[in-house]
Short mmCIF file of C-alpha atoms and ligand atoms in Angstrom, two decimals:
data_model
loop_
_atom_site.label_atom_id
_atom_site.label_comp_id
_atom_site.label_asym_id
_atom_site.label_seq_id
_atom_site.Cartn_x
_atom_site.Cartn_y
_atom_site.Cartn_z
CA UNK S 1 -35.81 33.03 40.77
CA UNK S 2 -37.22 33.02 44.44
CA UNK S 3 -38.28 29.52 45.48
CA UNK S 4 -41.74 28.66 46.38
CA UNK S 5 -40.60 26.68 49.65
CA UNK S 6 -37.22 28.35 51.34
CA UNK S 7 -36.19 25.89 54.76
CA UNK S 8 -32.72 26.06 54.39
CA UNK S 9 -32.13 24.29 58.10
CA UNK S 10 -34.69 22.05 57.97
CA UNK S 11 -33.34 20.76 54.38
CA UNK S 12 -30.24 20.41 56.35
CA UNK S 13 -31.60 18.83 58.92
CA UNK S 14 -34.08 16.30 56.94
CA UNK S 15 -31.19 15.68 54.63
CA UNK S 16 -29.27 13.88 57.40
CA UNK S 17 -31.87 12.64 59.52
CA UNK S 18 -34.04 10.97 56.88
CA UNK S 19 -31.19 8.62 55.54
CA UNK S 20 -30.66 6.95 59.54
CA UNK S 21 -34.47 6.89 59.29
CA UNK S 22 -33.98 4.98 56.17
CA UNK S 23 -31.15 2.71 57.24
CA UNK S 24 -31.55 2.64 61.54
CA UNK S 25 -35.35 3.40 61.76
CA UNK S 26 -36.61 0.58 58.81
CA UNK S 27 -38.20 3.08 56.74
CA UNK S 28 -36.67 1.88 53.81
CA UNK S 29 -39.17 -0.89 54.19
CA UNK S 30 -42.39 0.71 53.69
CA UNK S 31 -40.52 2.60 50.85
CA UNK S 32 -40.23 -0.90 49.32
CA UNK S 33 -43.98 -1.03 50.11
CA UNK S 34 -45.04 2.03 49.03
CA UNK S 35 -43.46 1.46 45.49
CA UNK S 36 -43.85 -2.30 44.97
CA UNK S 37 -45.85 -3.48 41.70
CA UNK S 38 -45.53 0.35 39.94
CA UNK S 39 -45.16 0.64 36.26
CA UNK S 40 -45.45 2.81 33.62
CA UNK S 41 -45.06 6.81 33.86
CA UNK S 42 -44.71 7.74 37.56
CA UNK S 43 -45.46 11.88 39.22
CA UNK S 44 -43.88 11.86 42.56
CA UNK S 45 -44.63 15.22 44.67
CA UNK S 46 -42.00 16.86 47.40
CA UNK S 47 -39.63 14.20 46.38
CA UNK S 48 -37.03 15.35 49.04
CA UNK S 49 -33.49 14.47 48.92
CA UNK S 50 -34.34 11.44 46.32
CA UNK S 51 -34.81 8.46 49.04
CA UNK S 52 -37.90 6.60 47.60
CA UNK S 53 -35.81 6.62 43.76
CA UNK S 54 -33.61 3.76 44.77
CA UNK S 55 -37.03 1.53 45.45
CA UNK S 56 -39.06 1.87 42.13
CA UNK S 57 -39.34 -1.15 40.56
CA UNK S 58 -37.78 -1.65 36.65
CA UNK S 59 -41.29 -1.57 35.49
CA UNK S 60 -41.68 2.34 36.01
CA UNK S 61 -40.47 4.08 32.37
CA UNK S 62 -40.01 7.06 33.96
CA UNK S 63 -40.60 9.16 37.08
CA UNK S 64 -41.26 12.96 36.97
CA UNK S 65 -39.93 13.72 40.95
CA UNK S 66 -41.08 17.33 41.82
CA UNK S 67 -39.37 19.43 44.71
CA UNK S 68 -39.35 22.77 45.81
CA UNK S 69 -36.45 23.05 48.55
CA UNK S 70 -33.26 24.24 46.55
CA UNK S 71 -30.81 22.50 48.77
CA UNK S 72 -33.04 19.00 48.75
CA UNK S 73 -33.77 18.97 45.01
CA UNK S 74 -30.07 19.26 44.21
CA UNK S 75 -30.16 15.68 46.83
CA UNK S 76 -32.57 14.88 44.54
CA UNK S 77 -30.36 15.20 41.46
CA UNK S 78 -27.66 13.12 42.89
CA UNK S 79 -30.20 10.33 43.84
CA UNK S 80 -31.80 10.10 40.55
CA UNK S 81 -27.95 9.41 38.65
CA UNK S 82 -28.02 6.62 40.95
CA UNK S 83 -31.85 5.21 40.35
CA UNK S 84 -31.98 2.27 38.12
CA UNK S 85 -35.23 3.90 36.70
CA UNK S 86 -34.92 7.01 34.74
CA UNK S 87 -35.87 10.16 37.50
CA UNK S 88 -36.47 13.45 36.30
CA UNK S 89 -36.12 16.16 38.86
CA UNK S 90 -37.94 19.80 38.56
CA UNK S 91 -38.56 22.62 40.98
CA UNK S 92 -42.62 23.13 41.49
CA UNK S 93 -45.03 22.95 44.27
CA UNK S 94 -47.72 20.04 44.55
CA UNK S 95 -50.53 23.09 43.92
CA UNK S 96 -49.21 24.00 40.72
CA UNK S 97 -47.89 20.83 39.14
CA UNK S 98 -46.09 22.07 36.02
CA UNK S 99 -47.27 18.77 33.99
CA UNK S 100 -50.21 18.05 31.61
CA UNK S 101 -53.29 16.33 32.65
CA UNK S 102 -54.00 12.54 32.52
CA UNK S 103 -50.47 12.16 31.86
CA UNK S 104 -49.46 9.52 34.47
CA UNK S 105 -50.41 5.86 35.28
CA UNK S 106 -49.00 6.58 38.78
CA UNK S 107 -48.36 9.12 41.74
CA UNK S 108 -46.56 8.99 45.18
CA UNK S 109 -47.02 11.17 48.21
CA UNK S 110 -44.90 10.13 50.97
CA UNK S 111 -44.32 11.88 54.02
CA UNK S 112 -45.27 15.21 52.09
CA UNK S 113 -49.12 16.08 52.84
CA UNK S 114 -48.41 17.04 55.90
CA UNK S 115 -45.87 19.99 54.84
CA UNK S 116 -48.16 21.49 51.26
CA UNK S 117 -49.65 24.70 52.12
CA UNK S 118 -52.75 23.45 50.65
CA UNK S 119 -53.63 20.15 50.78
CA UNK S 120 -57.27 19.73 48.88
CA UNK S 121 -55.52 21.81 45.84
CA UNK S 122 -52.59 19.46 45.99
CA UNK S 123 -54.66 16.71 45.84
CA UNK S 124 -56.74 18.34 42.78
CA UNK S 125 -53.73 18.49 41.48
CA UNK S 126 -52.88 14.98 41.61
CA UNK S 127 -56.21 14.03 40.26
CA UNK S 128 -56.03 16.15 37.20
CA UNK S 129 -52.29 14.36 35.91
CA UNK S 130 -53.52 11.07 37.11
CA UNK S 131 -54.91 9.00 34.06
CA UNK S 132 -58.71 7.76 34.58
CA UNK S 133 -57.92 4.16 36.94
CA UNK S 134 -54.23 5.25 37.92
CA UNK S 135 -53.62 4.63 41.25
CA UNK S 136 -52.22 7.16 43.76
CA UNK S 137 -49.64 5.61 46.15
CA UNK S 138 -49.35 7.28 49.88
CA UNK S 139 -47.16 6.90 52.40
CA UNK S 140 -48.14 9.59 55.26
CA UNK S 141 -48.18 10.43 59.11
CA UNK S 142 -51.54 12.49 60.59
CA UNK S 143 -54.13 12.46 63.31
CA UNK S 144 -53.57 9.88 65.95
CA UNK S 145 -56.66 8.19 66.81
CA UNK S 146 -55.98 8.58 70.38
CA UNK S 147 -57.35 11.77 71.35
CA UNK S 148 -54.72 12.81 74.00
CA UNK S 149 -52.24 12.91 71.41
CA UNK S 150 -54.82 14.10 68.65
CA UNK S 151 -54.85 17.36 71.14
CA UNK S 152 -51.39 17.12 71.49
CA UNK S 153 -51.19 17.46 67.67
CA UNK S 154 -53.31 20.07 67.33
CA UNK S 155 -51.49 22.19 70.11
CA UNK S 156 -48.47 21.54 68.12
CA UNK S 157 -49.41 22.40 65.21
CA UNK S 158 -50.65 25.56 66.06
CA UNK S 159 -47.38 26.87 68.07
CA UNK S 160 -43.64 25.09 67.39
CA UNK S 161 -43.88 22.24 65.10
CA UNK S 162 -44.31 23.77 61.70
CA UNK S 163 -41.58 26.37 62.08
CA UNK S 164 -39.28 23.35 63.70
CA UNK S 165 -39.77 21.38 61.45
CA UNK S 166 -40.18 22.56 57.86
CA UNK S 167 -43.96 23.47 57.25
CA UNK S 168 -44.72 19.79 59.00
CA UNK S 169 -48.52 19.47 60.54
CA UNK S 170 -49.26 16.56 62.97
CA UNK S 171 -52.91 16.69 63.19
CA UNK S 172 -53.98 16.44 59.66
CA UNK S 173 -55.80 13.73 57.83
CA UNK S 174 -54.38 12.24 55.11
CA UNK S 175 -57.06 9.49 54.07
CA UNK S 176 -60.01 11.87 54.26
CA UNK S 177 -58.67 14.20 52.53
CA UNK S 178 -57.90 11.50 50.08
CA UNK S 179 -61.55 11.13 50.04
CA UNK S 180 -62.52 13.96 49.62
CA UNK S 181 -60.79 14.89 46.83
CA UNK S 182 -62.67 12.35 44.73
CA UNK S 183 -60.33 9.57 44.80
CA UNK S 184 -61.67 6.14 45.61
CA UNK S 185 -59.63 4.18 48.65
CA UNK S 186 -58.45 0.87 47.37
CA UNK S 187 -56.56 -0.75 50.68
CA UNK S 188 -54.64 1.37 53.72
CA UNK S 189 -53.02 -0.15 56.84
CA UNK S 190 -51.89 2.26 59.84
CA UNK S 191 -48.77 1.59 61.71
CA UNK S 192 -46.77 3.26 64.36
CA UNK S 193 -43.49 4.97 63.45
CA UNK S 194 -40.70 4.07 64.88
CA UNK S 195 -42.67 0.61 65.64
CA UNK S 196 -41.42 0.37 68.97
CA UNK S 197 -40.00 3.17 71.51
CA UNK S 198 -41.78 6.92 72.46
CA UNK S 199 -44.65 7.71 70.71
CA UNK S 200 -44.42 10.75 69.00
CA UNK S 201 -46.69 13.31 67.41
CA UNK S 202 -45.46 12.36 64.43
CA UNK S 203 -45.70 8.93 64.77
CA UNK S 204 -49.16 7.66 63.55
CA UNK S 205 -48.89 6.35 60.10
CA UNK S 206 -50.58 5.12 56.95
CA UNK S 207 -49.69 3.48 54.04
CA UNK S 208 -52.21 2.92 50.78
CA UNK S 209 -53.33 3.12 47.59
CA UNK S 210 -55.85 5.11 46.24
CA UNK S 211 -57.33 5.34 42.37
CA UNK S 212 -58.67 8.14 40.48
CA UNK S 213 -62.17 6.63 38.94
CA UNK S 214 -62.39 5.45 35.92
CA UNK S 215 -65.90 7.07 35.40
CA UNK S 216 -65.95 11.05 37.29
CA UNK S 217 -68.12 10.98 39.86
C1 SAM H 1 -40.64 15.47 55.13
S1 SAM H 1 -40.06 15.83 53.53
C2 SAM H 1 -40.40 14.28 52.68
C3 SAM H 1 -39.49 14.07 51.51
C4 SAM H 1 -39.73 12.77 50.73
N1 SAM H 1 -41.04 12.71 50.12
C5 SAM H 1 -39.52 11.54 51.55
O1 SAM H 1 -40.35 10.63 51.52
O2 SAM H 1 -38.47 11.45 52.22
C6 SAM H 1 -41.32 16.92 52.89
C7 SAM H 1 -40.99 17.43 51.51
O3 SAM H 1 -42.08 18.18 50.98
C8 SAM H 1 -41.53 19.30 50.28
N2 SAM H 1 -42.58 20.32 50.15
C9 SAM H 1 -42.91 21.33 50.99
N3 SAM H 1 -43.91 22.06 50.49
C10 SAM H 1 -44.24 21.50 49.30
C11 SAM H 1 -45.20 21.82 48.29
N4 SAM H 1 -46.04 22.84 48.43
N5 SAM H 1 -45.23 21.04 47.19
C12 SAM H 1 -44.40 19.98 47.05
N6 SAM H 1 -43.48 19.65 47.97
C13 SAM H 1 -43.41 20.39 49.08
C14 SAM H 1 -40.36 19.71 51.13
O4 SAM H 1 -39.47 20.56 50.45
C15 SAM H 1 -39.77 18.35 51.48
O5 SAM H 1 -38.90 17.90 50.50
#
C-alpha cells in the first residue's frame, strides 16, 4: 500500500535531530506542558517517532497516535512499548482521520500543522472526533510577528524549506486557523525556540489549549 506522506530523509533526519531537541534543546519541557492535566481517551495527529508518549500523564486510558511516515511510525511503535499509558499507533493522515466522531475527550497537535497538506480540513477533522467541551492541546511554530522574518517565512516557504524539510511551512498561522475552524481559544503563550541563540524561521512558537464548544456555533 503506497503511503500518503513518503520523506524517507527527512524521517531520517527528524528521527535523530528531534531526540537532541528533546534532551539538548529543552523541548521535552513544553512536551511536559503540552500534556500536563490530560485524561481520558486521547487522538494525537502526525505523532512522529513517538516523543510526546513518554509525557502523558497516568490519567489518559488510552491514546490513538496517528502517523503517516513509514519509517517514523515504526519509531512510533517502539515508543509506545515504552509509554506508561497504553499508545496505539496507525498509519492515516490528519484529513482523513480513520476514527469515529465525538470519540475523544482529548487531541494533540504538536509541531505538525505546519507539515498537513491541508490545514482547515485537518482541523475539521479534529473537531468532528473531539467530544462536545474536549479540549484540543497544541504545541506549534508559525508566523513571526516581526515582519522581516514574517517575509522571510513566506520566501521560504515558497522556494527550499518544504522540500528540506519534510512538507514544513514557516509562515502559517496556527491560532487563527484554530479559530477559524470553530474551536474556542482557552489560554496560549508564544515563546521563542531555542530560547536563546539565532533566531530562526522556525523559531516562533505557541503553546495552548483550545475546546470544541459545548453548544455548535
Ligand atoms: C515535525 S514532525 C513532528 C512529529 C511529532 N508530532 C513531534 O512533536 O515530534 C511532523 C510530523 O507530521 C507528519 N505528517 C505529515 N503530513 C501529515 C498529515 N497529512 N497528517 C498527519 N501527519 C502528517 C510527519 O510524518 C511527521 O511525523
Amino acid at each position: 500500500m503506497r503511503d500518503t506522506v513518503h520523506h524517507p530523509l527527512f524521517a531520517r533526519f527528524y528521527a535523530r535531530v528531534s531526540v537532541a531537541m528533546d534532551t539538548r534543546g529543552g523541548v521535552a519541557a513544553y512536551r511536559d506542558e503540552l500534556l500536563d492535566g490530560l485524561s481520558g481517551r486521547v487522538i494525537e495527529i502526525g505523532a512522529g517517532n513517538g516523543l510526546n508518549f513518554a509525557h502523558y500523564p497516568g490519567a489518559v486510558s488510552e491514546v490513538v497516535a496517528i502517523e503517516p511516515e513509514r519509517r517514523l511510525r515504526r519509531l512510533a511503535v517502539s515508543a509506545a512499548l515504552r509509554a506508561e499509558v497504553p499508545v496505539d499507533v496507525a498509519p492515516g493522515a490528519a484529513e482523513a482521520l480513520p476514527v469515529k466522531s465525538e470519540a475523544f475527550d482529548a487531541a494533540v497537535a504538536s509541531l505538525v500543522l505546519c507539515t498537513v497538506r491541508d490545514v482547515p480540513r485537518a482541523l475539521a477533522e479534529l473537531h468532528r472526533v473531539l467530544r462536545p467541551g474536549g479540549e484540543l492541546r497544541f504545541f506549534e511554530h508559525g508566523l513571526a510577528p516581526e515582519r522581516g522574518l514574517a517575509t522571510a517565512q513566506r520566501v521560504l516557504d515558497r522556494t527550499v524549506w518544504p522540500a528540506l524539510f519534510g512538507g514544513c511551512h514557516t509562515a502559517r498561522d496556527p491560532l487563527a486557523a484554530i479559530e477559524a475552524a470553530g474551536f474556542e481559544m482557552v489560554a496560549y503563550r508564544r515563546f521563542r525556540l531555542p530560547e536563546k541563540g539565532p533566531r530562526l524561521p522556525s523559531s516562533p512558537c505557541v503553546l495552548g489549549v483550545a475546546r470544541r464548544p459545548c453548544v455548535p456555533r
